[in-house]
C-alpha positions in Angstrom: -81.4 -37.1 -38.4 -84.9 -36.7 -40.5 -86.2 -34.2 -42.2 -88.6 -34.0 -39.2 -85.2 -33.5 -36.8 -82.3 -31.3 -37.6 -81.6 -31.1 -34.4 -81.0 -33.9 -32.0 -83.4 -32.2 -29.6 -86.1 -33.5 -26.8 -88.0 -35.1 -29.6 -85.4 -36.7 -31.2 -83.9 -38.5 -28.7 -86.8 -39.4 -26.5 -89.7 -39.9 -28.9 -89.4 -43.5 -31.0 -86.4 -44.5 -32.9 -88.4 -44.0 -36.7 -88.1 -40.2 -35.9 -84.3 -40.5 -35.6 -81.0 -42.2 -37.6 -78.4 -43.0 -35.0 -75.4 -44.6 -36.3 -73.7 -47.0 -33.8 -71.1 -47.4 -34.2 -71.0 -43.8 -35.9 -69.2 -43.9 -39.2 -65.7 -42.5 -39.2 -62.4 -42.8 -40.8 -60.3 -45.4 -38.2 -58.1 -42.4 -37.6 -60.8 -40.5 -36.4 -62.2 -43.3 -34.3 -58.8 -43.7 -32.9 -58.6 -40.3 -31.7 -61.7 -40.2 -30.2 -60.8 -43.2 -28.0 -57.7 -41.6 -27.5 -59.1 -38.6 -25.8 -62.0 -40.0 -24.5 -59.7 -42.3 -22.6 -57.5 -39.1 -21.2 -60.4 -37.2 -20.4 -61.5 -40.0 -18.9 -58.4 -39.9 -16.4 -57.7 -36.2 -16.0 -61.4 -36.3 -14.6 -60.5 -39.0 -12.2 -63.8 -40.5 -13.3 -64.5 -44.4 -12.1 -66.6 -46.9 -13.2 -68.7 -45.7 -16.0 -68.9 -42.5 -18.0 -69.8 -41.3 -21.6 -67.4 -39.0 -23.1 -69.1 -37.3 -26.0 -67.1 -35.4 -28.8 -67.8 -33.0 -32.3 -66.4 -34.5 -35.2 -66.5 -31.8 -37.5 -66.0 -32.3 -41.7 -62.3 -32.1 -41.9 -62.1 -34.4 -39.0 -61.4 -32.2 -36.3 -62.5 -33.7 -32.7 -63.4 -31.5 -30.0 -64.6 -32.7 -27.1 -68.6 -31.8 -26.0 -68.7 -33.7 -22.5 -68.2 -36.5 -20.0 -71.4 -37.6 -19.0 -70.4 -39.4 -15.6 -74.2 -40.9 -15.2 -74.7 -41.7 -18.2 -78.9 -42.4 -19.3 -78.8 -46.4 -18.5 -82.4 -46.8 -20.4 -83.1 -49.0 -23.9 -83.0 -45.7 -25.7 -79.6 -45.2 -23.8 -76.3 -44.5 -25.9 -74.3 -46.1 -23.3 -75.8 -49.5 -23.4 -76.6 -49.0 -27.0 -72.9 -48.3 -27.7 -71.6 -51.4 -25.5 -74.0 -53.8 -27.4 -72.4 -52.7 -30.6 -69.2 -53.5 -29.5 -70.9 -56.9 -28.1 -71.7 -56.5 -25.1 -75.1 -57.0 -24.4 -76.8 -54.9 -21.5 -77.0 -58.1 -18.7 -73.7 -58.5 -19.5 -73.1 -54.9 -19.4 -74.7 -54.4 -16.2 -72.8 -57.4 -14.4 -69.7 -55.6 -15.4 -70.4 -52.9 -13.7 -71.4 -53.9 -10.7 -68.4 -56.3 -10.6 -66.1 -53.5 -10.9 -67.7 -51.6 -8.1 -67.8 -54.2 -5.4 -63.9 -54.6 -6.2 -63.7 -50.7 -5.1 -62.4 -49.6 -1.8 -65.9 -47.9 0.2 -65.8 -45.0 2.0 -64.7 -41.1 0.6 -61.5 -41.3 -1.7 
């Protein structure tokens, strides 16, 4: 954040990016990292969730990880941390996008 943001508020996130320091990928210890996939993967499940979802966590100073949310629609925008997250990892948002709506039209239609 800036001196301008402590707080990753309304302005922060949705006003342009020289207001706000995102780190993505956010810099962690790979334990940490691990963990959080770790439980964002089994929250993940124990939701039941399909096809996309953010899970986001607190990773406090003595790298304690509690989880904040799962974000089942996820903001899909440019400013976006779910695209932004996926085209760190290399995955770039046509790519991203295809993905997705591969995986849906493999599903089953109807009510579950």
């Amino acid at each position: 954040m800036t001196a301008e943001h402590a707080f990753y508020d309304f302005d922060a996130k949705y006003l342009p990016e020289e207001n706000t320091a995102l780190d993505v990928p956010a810099q962690v210890p790979a334990d940490v990292e691990a963990r959080v996939r770790e439980l964002s993967v089994a929250a993940f499940d124990a939701l039941d969730c399909e096809g996309l979802a953010r899970v986001d966590f607190f990773v406090f100073p003595d790298g304690r990880v509690v989880l904040n949310e799962v974000e089942t629609m996820p903001g899909f925008t440019s400013l976006s941390m779910f695209p932004r997250m996926w085209a760190a990892s290399g995955v770039d948002y046509p790519t991203l996008v295809d993905r997705l709506v591969t995986l849906a039209l493999g599903r089953d239609v109807g009510l579950r």
